[in-house]
Tab-separated table of C-alpha atoms in Angstrom:
chain	number	residue	atom	x	y	z
A	6	MET	CA	-125.743	77.748	65.128
A	7	SER	CA	-123.454	75.144	65.076
A	8	PHE	CA	-126.224	72.691	65.594
A	9	LYS	CA	-127.822	73.537	63.179
A	10	SER	CA	-125.254	73.345	60.174
A	11	LYS	CA	-124.126	69.788	61.611
A	12	GLY	CA	-127.216	68.594	60.967
A	13	ASP	CA	-127.196	69.768	57.639
A	14	HIS	CA	-124.175	68.158	56.426
A	15	SER	CA	-125.369	65.217	57.729
A	16	SER	CA	-128.613	64.867	55.599
A	17	GLY	CA	-126.940	65.890	52.383
A	18	SER	CA	-124.621	63.540	52.971
A	19	SER	CA	-127.376	60.273	53.422
A	20	VAL	CA	-128.290	61.687	50.066
A	21	SER	CA	-125.607	61.993	47.699
A	22	LYS	CA	-124.341	58.071	49.130
A	23	LYS	CA	-127.895	56.690	48.547
A	24	TRP	CA	-127.816	58.626	44.772
A	25	SER	CA	-124.154	57.511	44.181
A	26	PHE	CA	-125.212	53.527	44.800
A	27	LEU	CA	-128.203	53.873	42.424
A	28	LEU	CA	-125.734	55.767	40.019
A	29	CYS	CA	-123.600	52.745	39.625
A	30	LEU	CA	-125.904	50.302	39.515
A	31	GLY	CA	-127.341	51.705	36.537
A	32	CYS	CA	-124.081	52.359	35.384
A	33	PHE	CA	-123.174	48.567	36.261
A	34	CYS	CA	-126.304	47.370	33.982
A	35	ALA	CA	-125.787	50.024	31.380
A	36	GLY	CA	-122.755	47.927	30.671
A	37	MET	CA	-124.014	44.886	31.361
A	38	PHE	CA	-126.760	45.577	28.684
A	39	PHE	CA	-124.113	46.952	26.922
A	40	THR	CA	-121.891	44.459	26.875
A	41	ASN	CA	-123.821	41.426	25.574
A	42	ARG	CA	-125.201	43.850	22.796
A	43	VAL	CA	-121.992	44.452	21.249
A	44	GLY	CA	-120.286	41.095	22.845
A	45	THR	CA	-122.801	38.236	21.871
A	46	VAL	CA	-123.812	38.961	18.421
A	47	PRO	CA	-120.220	39.301	16.581
A	48	GLN	CA	-119.298	36.189	18.295
A	49	SER	CA	-122.355	34.064	16.750
A	50	LYS	CA	-121.814	35.777	12.988
A	51	GLY	CA	-118.982	34.388	13.559
A	52	ILE	CA	-119.382	30.855	14.470
A	53	MET	CA	-122.071	30.725	11.894
A	54	ARG	CA	-119.496	31.454	9.167
A	55	ALA	CA	-117.354	28.792	10.873
A	56	THR	CA	-119.645	25.990	11.092
A	57	ALA	CA	-120.966	27.005	6.576
A	58	MET	CA	-117.615	26.531	5.372
A	59	GLU	CA	-116.564	23.369	7.685
A	60	ALA	CA	-119.763	22.220	6.273
A	61	GLU	CA	-118.853	23.466	2.595
A	62	LYS	CA	-115.097	21.755	3.212
A	63	LEU	CA	-117.012	18.472	3.897
A	64	LYS	CA	-119.244	19.027	1.146
A	65	LEU	CA	-115.973	18.956	-1.247
A	66	ILE	CA	-114.011	15.808	0.976
A	67	SER	CA	-117.223	14.200	0.302
A	68	GLU	CA	-117.562	14.760	-3.531
A	69	SER	CA	-114.218	14.252	-3.700
A	70	CYS	CA	-114.346	10.625	-1.928
A	71	ASN	CA	-117.674	9.939	-4.237
A	72	LEU	CA	-116.099	10.504	-7.165
A	73	LYS	CA	-112.967	8.213	-6.421
A	74	VAL	CA	-114.636	5.279	-4.821
A	75	LYS	CA	-117.340	5.796	-8.764
A	76	GLU	CA	-113.554	5.816	-10.171
A	77	GLU	CA	-112.707	2.539	-8.167
A	78	LYS	CA	-115.985	1.161	-8.735
A	79	HIS	CA	-115.699	1.803	-12.389
A	80	VAL	CA	-111.695	0.152	-12.705
A	81	SER	CA	-112.957	-2.618	-10.616
A	82	LYS	CA	-115.701	-4.003	-13.449
A	83	ASP	CA	-113.213	-3.324	-16.152
A	84	ILE	CA	-110.600	-5.897	-14.269
A	85	MET	CA	-113.662	-8.264	-13.486
A	86	GLY	CA	-114.753	-7.773	-17.687
A	87	GLU	CA	-111.048	-8.583	-18.643
A	88	VAL	CA	-110.338	-11.097	-15.881
A	89	PHE	CA	-113.682	-12.831	-17.029
A	90	LYS	CA	-112.640	-12.996	-20.830
A	91	THR	CA	-109.185	-13.982	-19.914
A	92	HIS	CA	-110.631	-17.056	-18.018
A	93	HIS	CA	-113.035	-18.250	-20.860
A	94	ALA	CA	-110.291	-18.032	-23.103
A	95	ILE	CA	-108.381	-20.533	-20.819
A	96	HIS	CA	-111.469	-22.863	-21.135
A	97	ALA	CA	-111.903	-22.880	-24.269
A	98	LEU	CA	-108.411	-23.342	-24.699
A	99	ASP	CA	-108.099	-26.225	-22.636
A	100	LYS	CA	-111.447	-27.946	-24.136
A	101	THR	CA	-109.300	-27.577	-27.802
A	102	ILE	CA	-106.531	-28.720	-26.667
A	103	SER	CA	-108.477	-32.115	-24.397
A	104	ASN	CA	-110.146	-32.708	-28.118
A	105	LEU	CA	-106.501	-32.374	-29.744
A	106	GLU	CA	-104.697	-34.646	-27.200
A	107	MET	CA	-107.885	-37.273	-27.324
A	108	GLU	CA	-107.243	-37.124	-31.745
A	109	LEU	CA	-103.742	-38.125	-30.681
A	110	ALA	CA	-103.996	-41.110	-28.778
A	111	ALA	CA	-106.355	-42.524	-31.413
A	112	ALA	CA	-104.144	-42.100	-34.150
A	113	ARG	CA	-101.698	-43.439	-32.432
A	114	ALA	CA	-103.723	-46.283	-30.922
A	115	ALA	CA	-104.699	-47.064	-34.957
A	116	GLN	CA	-101.413	-46.892	-35.804
A	117	GLU	CA	-100.237	-49.840	-32.875
A	118	SER	CA	-103.106	-51.647	-33.904
A	119	LEU	CA	-102.252	-52.006	-37.657
A	120	LEU	CA	-97.771	-52.395	-36.684
A	121	ASP	CA	-99.068	-55.405	-34.333
A	122	SER	CA	-98.530	-58.429	-35.699
A	123	SER	CA	-101.866	-59.433	-34.250
A	124	PRO	CA	-104.972	-57.634	-36.002
A	125	LEU	CA	-107.188	-56.163	-33.700
A	126	SER	CA	-109.891	-57.219	-36.161
A	127	THR	CA	-110.493	-59.469	-39.452
A	128	ASP	CA	-111.420	-55.441	-40.645
A	129	ALA	CA	-107.574	-54.665	-39.812
A	130	ASN	CA	-106.313	-55.001	-43.655
A	131	ARG	CA	-108.836	-52.425	-44.675
A	132	ALA	CA	-108.114	-50.317	-41.798
A	133	GLU	CA	-105.295	-47.874	-43.202
A	134	SER	CA	-108.088	-47.296	-46.165
A	135	SER	CA	-111.462	-46.945	-44.199
A	136	ARG	CA	-109.411	-44.067	-42.014
A	137	LYS	CA	-108.867	-41.446	-44.709
A	138	ARG	CA	-112.629	-40.879	-44.657
A	139	ARG	CA	-114.912	-39.729	-42.195
A	140	TYR	CA	-117.951	-42.078	-41.137
A	141	LEU	CA	-121.249	-41.146	-39.755
A	142	MET	CA	-121.583	-44.270	-37.425
A	143	VAL	CA	-120.229	-47.464	-36.197
A	144	ILE	CA	-122.478	-49.779	-35.426
A	145	GLY	CA	-121.581	-52.878	-33.075
A	146	ILE	CA	-124.123	-56.054	-32.400
A	147	ASN	CA	-123.096	-57.860	-29.422
A	148	THR	CA	-123.104	-60.802	-29.576
A	149	ALA	CA	-121.847	-64.450	-28.285
A	150	PHE	CA	-121.224	-67.800	-29.723
A	151	SER	CA	-124.702	-69.297	-28.621
A	152	SER	CA	-126.504	-66.825	-30.669
A	153	ARG	CA	-125.993	-68.151	-34.460
A	154	LYS	CA	-129.645	-67.842	-34.820
A	155	ARG	CA	-130.327	-64.430	-33.720
A	156	ARG	CA	-127.308	-62.807	-35.978
A	157	ASP	CA	-129.537	-64.850	-39.025
A	158	SER	CA	-132.459	-63.899	-37.978
A	159	VAL	CA	-131.108	-60.003	-37.953
A	160	ARG	CA	-129.454	-60.603	-41.384
A	161	ALA	CA	-132.846	-61.945	-42.641
A	162	THR	CA	-134.490	-58.353	-41.305
A	163	TRP	CA	-133.115	-55.450	-40.496
A	164	LEU	CA	-128.626	-55.712	-41.649
A	165	PRO	CA	-128.416	-55.542	-45.602
A	166	GLN	CA	-125.929	-57.746	-47.024
A	167	GLY	CA	-123.332	-58.345	-49.681
A	168	GLU	CA	-123.503	-55.507	-52.182
A	169	LYS	CA	-125.982	-53.707	-49.840
A	170	ARG	CA	-123.707	-53.276	-46.867
A	171	LYS	CA	-121.004	-52.121	-49.274
A	172	LYS	CA	-123.592	-49.781	-49.961
A	173	LEU	CA	-124.367	-49.056	-46.837
A	174	GLU	CA	-120.893	-47.924	-46.076
A	175	ASP	CA	-119.343	-46.350	-48.820
A	176	GLU	CA	-122.561	-44.216	-49.818
A	177	LYS	CA	-123.908	-43.720	-46.048
A	178	GLY	CA	-121.018	-43.841	-44.440
A	179	ILE	CA	-122.331	-46.120	-42.298
A	180	ILE	CA	-120.304	-49.364	-40.770
A	181	VAL	CA	-121.942	-53.003	-39.309
A	182	ARG	CA	-120.284	-55.729	-37.409
A	183	PHE	CA	-120.855	-58.174	-35.600
A	184	VAL	CA	-118.408	-57.993	-32.283
A	185	ILE	CA	-117.109	-60.974	-30.491
A	186	GLY	CA	-114.284	-61.970	-28.699
A	187	HIS	CA	-112.663	-65.382	-28.293
A	188	SER	CA	-113.008	-68.396	-26.441
A	189	ALA	CA	-111.351	-69.481	-23.613
A	190	THR	CA	-109.771	-72.239	-25.890
A	191	THR	CA	-107.969	-70.510	-28.164
A	192	GLY	CA	-108.091	-71.907	-31.585
A	193	GLY	CA	-111.095	-74.130	-30.245
A	194	ILE	CA	-114.093	-74.899	-32.022
A	195	LEU	CA	-116.308	-72.426	-31.151
A	196	ASP	CA	-113.608	-69.868	-32.305
A	197	ARG	CA	-113.229	-71.995	-35.882
A	198	ALA	CA	-117.008	-71.393	-35.935
A	199	ILE	CA	-116.982	-67.779	-36.352
A	200	GLU	CA	-114.109	-67.987	-38.948
A	201	ALA	CA	-116.448	-69.876	-40.826
A	202	GLU	CA	-119.484	-67.765	-40.150
A	203	ASN	CA	-117.342	-64.542	-41.241
A	204	GLN	CA	-116.030	-65.962	-44.413
A	205	LYS	CA	-119.775	-66.730	-45.573
A	206	HIS	CA	-121.161	-62.892	-44.530
A	207	GLY	CA	-117.677	-60.587	-43.918
A	208	ASP	CA	-119.926	-59.037	-41.335
A	209	PHE	CA	-117.913	-59.655	-38.038
A	210	LEU	CA	-115.707	-57.472	-35.656
A	211	ARG	CA	-113.656	-60.000	-33.784
A	212	LEU	CA	-111.685	-58.500	-30.604
A	213	GLN	CA	-108.525	-60.111	-30.113
A	214	ASP	CA	-107.828	-59.163	-26.351
A	215	HIS	CA	-111.386	-60.445	-25.226
A	216	VAL	CA	-112.584	-63.509	-23.998
A	217	GLU	CA	-116.204	-64.178	-24.402
A	218	GLY	CA	-118.103	-64.353	-21.346
A	219	TYR	CA	-121.704	-63.341	-19.085
A	220	LEU	CA	-119.757	-61.467	-16.313
A	221	GLU	CA	-117.280	-59.946	-19.185
A	222	LEU	CA	-119.602	-57.711	-21.043
A	223	SER	CA	-118.295	-54.246	-19.379
A	224	ALA	CA	-114.825	-55.048	-20.442
A	225	LYS	CA	-116.533	-56.834	-23.775
A	226	THR	CA	-117.876	-52.608	-23.951
A	227	LYS	CA	-114.506	-51.134	-23.431
A	228	ILE	CA	-112.678	-53.066	-26.183
A	229	TYR	CA	-115.734	-52.607	-28.595
A	230	PHE	CA	-115.393	-48.824	-28.876
A	231	ALA	CA	-111.653	-48.918	-28.315
A	232	THR	CA	-111.275	-50.894	-30.983
A	233	ALA	CA	-113.793	-49.291	-33.139
A	234	VAL	CA	-112.593	-45.940	-32.805
A	235	ALA	CA	-108.738	-47.608	-34.081
A	236	LEU	CA	-110.087	-48.582	-37.282
A	237	TRP	CA	-112.954	-46.355	-37.977
A	238	ASP	CA	-113.269	-42.585	-38.492
A	239	ALA	CA	-117.059	-42.161	-37.384
A	240	ASP	CA	-119.009	-38.900	-35.752
A	241	PHE	CA	-120.116	-41.870	-33.502
A	242	TYR	CA	-120.276	-45.265	-32.074
A	243	VAL	CA	-123.793	-47.191	-31.419
A	244	LYS	CA	-124.081	-50.340	-29.423
A	245	VAL	CA	-127.031	-52.853	-30.316
A	246	ASP	CA	-127.695	-55.779	-28.886
A	247	ASP	CA	-128.598	-58.665	-31.310
A	248	ASP	CA	-132.282	-59.467	-29.954
A	249	VAL	CA	-133.108	-56.016	-30.728
A	250	HIS	CA	-135.078	-55.287	-33.885
A	251	ILE	CA	-134.285	-52.024	-35.589
A	252	ASN	CA	-137.700	-50.982	-36.696
A	253	ALA	CA	-138.382	-51.423	-40.670
A	254	HIS	CA	-135.761	-52.530	-43.328
A	255	VAL	CA	-132.592	-50.802	-43.045
A	256	TYR	CA	-134.876	-47.932	-42.140
A	257	VAL	CA	-132.902	-47.679	-38.595
A	258	PHE	CA	-130.372	-45.810	-40.089
A	259	THR	CA	-132.594	-43.394	-41.232
A	260	THR	CA	-134.087	-42.638	-37.733
A	261	LEU	CA	-131.069	-43.130	-36.175
A	262	GLY	CA	-128.850	-41.322	-38.607
A	263	GLU	CA	-130.928	-37.976	-38.479
A	264	THR	CA	-131.029	-38.267	-34.646
A	265	LEU	CA	-127.050	-38.509	-34.507
A	266	VAL	CA	-126.804	-35.505	-37.226
A	267	ARG	CA	-128.409	-33.343	-35.249
A	268	HIS	CA	-125.474	-33.529	-32.327
A	269	ARG	CA	-122.799	-33.340	-34.641
A	270	LYS	CA	-121.451	-30.806	-33.444
A	271	LYS	CA	-121.554	-31.408	-30.038
A	272	PRO	CA	-118.508	-32.511	-28.568
A	273	ARG	CA	-118.751	-35.153	-25.861
A	274	VAL	CA	-122.659	-36.587	-26.649
A	275	TYR	CA	-124.233	-39.598	-25.123
A	276	ILE	CA	-127.772	-40.903	-26.188
A	277	GLY	CA	-130.089	-43.053	-25.328
A	278	CYS	CA	-132.799	-44.154	-23.283
A	279	MET	CA	-131.744	-42.592	-19.698
A	280	LYS	CA	-133.075	-44.549	-16.772
A	281	SER	CA	-132.017	-45.132	-13.014
A	282	GLY	CA	-132.649	-48.065	-11.660
A	283	PRO	CA	-132.450	-49.733	-8.015
A	284	VAL	CA	-129.398	-50.995	-6.703
A	285	LEU	CA	-129.377	-54.874	-5.875
A	286	SER	CA	-127.562	-56.130	-2.947
A	287	GLN	CA	-129.046	-59.227	-2.815
A	288	LYS	CA	-127.247	-62.276	-3.387
A	289	GLY	CA	-128.495	-64.897	-6.600
A	290	VAL	CA	-130.956	-62.302	-7.953
A	291	ARG	CA	-130.354	-60.948	-11.770
A	292	TYR	CA	-128.568	-57.873	-12.204
A	293	HIS	CA	-127.050	-58.467	-8.480
A	294	GLU	CA	-124.164	-55.711	-8.104
A	295	PRO	CA	-121.344	-57.007	-5.828
A	296	GLU	CA	-120.435	-53.854	-5.078
A	297	HIS	CA	-123.676	-51.695	-4.377
A	298	TRP	CA	-121.930	-50.402	-0.777
A	299	LYS	CA	-120.961	-47.828	-3.246
A	300	PHE	CA	-124.143	-46.105	-3.816
A	301	GLY	CA	-125.194	-45.728	-0.837
A	302	GLU	CA	-127.812	-47.343	1.354
A	303	ALA	CA	-129.967	-50.286	0.775
A	304	GLY	CA	-132.631	-48.717	-1.878
A	305	ASN	CA	-130.872	-46.704	-3.413
A	306	LYS	CA	-130.767	-46.201	-6.926
A	307	TYR	CA	-128.536	-45.958	-9.773
A	308	PHE	CA	-127.364	-42.791	-11.276
A	309	ARG	CA	-128.668	-41.903	-15.223
A	310	HIS	CA	-127.452	-44.155	-17.626
A	311	ALA	CA	-128.548	-45.006	-20.879
A	312	THR	CA	-130.393	-48.292	-21.073
A	313	GLY	CA	-127.916	-51.263	-22.960
A	314	GLN	CA	-130.275	-52.558	-24.937
A	315	LEU	CA	-129.362	-49.183	-27.760
A	316	TYR	CA	-127.184	-46.515	-27.189
A	317	ALA	CA	-124.174	-44.020	-29.149
A	318	ILE	CA	-121.507	-41.877	-28.238
A	319	SER	CA	-119.972	-39.595	-29.623
A	320	LYS	CA	-116.101	-39.716	-31.402
A	321	ASP	CA	-114.446	-37.828	-28.539
A	322	LEU	CA	-116.218	-40.250	-25.819
A	323	ALA	CA	-114.840	-43.372	-27.818
A	324	SER	CA	-111.813	-41.857	-27.642
A	325	TYR	CA	-111.269	-41.404	-24.350
A	326	ILE	CA	-112.535	-44.903	-23.641
A	327	SER	CA	-109.913	-45.714	-25.213
A	328	ILE	CA	-107.093	-44.262	-23.869
A	329	ASN	CA	-108.070	-44.618	-20.303
A	330	GLN	CA	-109.669	-47.983	-20.575
A	331	HIS	CA	-107.146	-49.828	-18.458
A	332	VAL	CA	-108.213	-47.662	-15.054
A	333	LEU	CA	-111.929	-47.311	-16.553
A	334	HIS	CA	-113.720	-49.540	-13.031
A	335	LYS	CA	-116.124	-52.306	-14.366
A	336	TYR	CA	-119.318	-52.525	-12.065
A	337	ALA	CA	-121.571	-56.365	-12.696
A	338	ASN	CA	-123.641	-54.457	-15.177
A	339	GLU	CA	-122.397	-52.712	-18.662
A	340	ASP	CA	-124.652	-50.360	-19.165
A	341	VAL	CA	-123.995	-49.318	-15.558
A	342	SER	CA	-120.278	-49.052	-16.477
A	343	LEU	CA	-120.940	-47.047	-19.384
A	344	GLY	CA	-122.549	-44.205	-17.383
A	345	SER	CA	-120.274	-44.141	-14.678
A	346	TRP	CA	-117.564	-43.731	-17.044
A	347	PHE	CA	-118.758	-40.438	-17.769
A	348	ILE	CA	-120.510	-39.472	-14.346
A	349	GLY	CA	-117.387	-37.039	-14.057
A	350	LEU	CA	-116.832	-35.520	-17.506
A	351	ASP	CA	-118.676	-32.436	-19.616
A	352	VAL	CA	-120.916	-35.219	-20.986
A	353	GLU	CA	-124.703	-34.335	-22.779
A	354	HIS	CA	-127.141	-36.933	-21.787
A	355	ILE	CA	-129.777	-37.371	-24.485
A	356	ASP	CA	-132.935	-39.587	-23.488
A	357	ASP	CA	-134.221	-40.316	-26.469
A	358	ARG	CA	-137.168	-42.460	-26.464
A	359	ARG	CA	-137.261	-43.799	-29.904
A	360	LEU	CA	-134.552	-45.816	-29.049
A	361	CYS	CA	-136.236	-48.422	-26.650
A	362	CYS	CA	-140.386	-48.688	-27.964
A	363	GLY	CA	-142.314	-52.291	-27.302
A	364	THR	CA	-143.117	-54.665	-29.917
A	365	PRO	CA	-146.138	-54.753	-31.623
A	366	PRO	CA	-148.676	-53.346	-31.005
A	367	ASP	CA	-146.687	-50.425	-29.107
A	368	CYS	CA	-144.372	-49.602	-32.277
A	369	GLU	CA	-147.497	-49.813	-34.617
A	370	TRP	CA	-149.101	-47.099	-32.840
A	371	LYS	CA	-146.443	-44.921	-32.679
A	372	ALA	CA	-145.169	-45.264	-36.739
A	373	GLN	CA	-148.728	-44.208	-36.879
A	374	ALA	CA	-148.995	-41.131	-35.274
A	375	GLY	CA	-145.723	-40.256	-36.540
A	376	ASN	CA	-143.340	-40.761	-34.480
A	377	ALA	CA	-141.333	-43.753	-35.567
A	378	CYS	CA	-139.379	-46.068	-33.259
A	379	VAL	CA	-135.723	-46.541	-34.238
A	380	ALA	CA	-135.454	-49.773	-32.369
A	381	SER	CA	-138.118	-52.616	-30.145
A	382	PHE	CA	-137.990	-54.672	-27.472
A	383	ASP	CA	-139.491	-56.881	-24.753
A	384	TRP	CA	-138.605	-54.933	-20.948
A	385	SER	CA	-139.551	-57.874	-19.606
A	386	CYS	CA	-137.029	-60.173	-21.718
A	387	SER	CA	-134.374	-57.222	-21.698
A	388	GLY	CA	-134.510	-57.680	-25.903
A	389	ILE	CA	-137.515	-59.091	-28.381
A	390	CYS	CA	-138.202	-62.234	-25.799
A	391	LYS	CA	-137.471	-65.559	-28.261
A	392	SER	CA	-136.045	-62.690	-31.018
A	393	ALA	CA	-134.763	-66.016	-33.225
A	394	ASN	CA	-138.514	-66.744	-33.732
A	395	ARG	CA	-140.414	-63.618	-33.166
A	396	ILE	CA	-138.303	-60.673	-35.473
A	397	LYS	CA	-139.261	-61.658	-38.423
A	398	GLU	CA	-143.114	-60.720	-37.272
A	399	VAL	CA	-141.882	-57.498	-35.271
A	400	HIS	CA	-140.187	-56.537	-38.817
A	401	ARG	CA	-143.191	-57.576	-40.425
A	402	ARG	CA	-145.599	-55.262	-38.446
A	403	CYS	CA	-143.347	-52.089	-37.488
A	404	GLY	CA	-141.248	-52.167	-40.737
A	405	GLU	CA	-141.110	-49.083	-42.879
A	406	GLY	CA	-139.447	-50.209	-46.440
A	407	GLU	CA	-136.556	-50.555	-47.981
A	408	ASN	CA	-136.650	-47.066	-49.668
A	409	ALA	CA	-135.925	-45.298	-46.630
A	410	LEU	CA	-132.665	-45.058	-46.122
A	411	TRP	CA	-131.490	-44.598	-49.795
A	412	SER	CA	-133.805	-42.081	-50.064
A	413	ALA	CA	-132.425	-40.418	-46.846
A	414	THR	CA	-129.289	-37.351	-46.947
A	415	PHE	CA	-127.511	-36.712	-43.640
């Protein structure tokens, strides 16, 4: 009986342990399940809320930064605009000051020439009254001691004489003079011949500080402009050679005058037939350039400049030459020298092909087409070939008539 009781107890204990283990395992699983359900969900929601809040803060910060950047850009644009306006005003003021300085220097040069015991030209006695008015242009006809026949042919064709020349000055504001310096022997026979010719015609501008010579044309050009701007207050200063025909009897002044008037309000104007010829390094040839090495390699061309037969410059440029004539470099060729003096300046180059027409029939064809020329010459001769003999024929065939001038208004 006692054995039976022991066996029953052992069996019940074994069952109780199994159930206890299963119960514990079930409780553990239930606890894990409950923990995941309760703990995980609130944590996820909290993270999402935190992320949303951070994103909102970042958005606000970004918008604030963008606003600041826009404001900074706007302020930067305003500052740059003010800087540009200020720079423009300073640039305009510099130009005004520069123009005033050139006019003052020109006035001083004129006063000094008048006070000098040796006048710059035979026109010096009338210079004071001449400067009281403003002329349209001063035309200097470059000539030499040996060119008497050329001068007479010019007087017989396109250059007015006597009262007509005076009328040209008074009514049209156009001064015309033959330009010449002095001989190496002061007061010699060459100078006396020019003085006698001037007493007869009164159409010379004598350059006191210049000794004539073919290799001195660049120096002569400088002194001409300096002298002319000191004697006459004009809008333009023109240089023409004495073997160039001005198409039609004084018609040049109409055509040239109308051309120049179109550019009157521009401060620095350089008008002519612009070219760019080769730099000749070979010795012994015509137009040889001793300083050819300054223009680079052999075979290079010059910078653009007006051909020397006829060109015009505005008053500011003539004044610039007058003020700086002692430091302006002279090249072998006069037209190259003039172009080099303007190469670093704010100058407007105007290429007008009417200033370099050919002799008949070229000038006739252009006149018939309604494109009248200002000047005619032969390129092969750098002027009219045998001009003293041929200029009358050129004048007859290319002329437009004297009435064109007196009916013109500038």
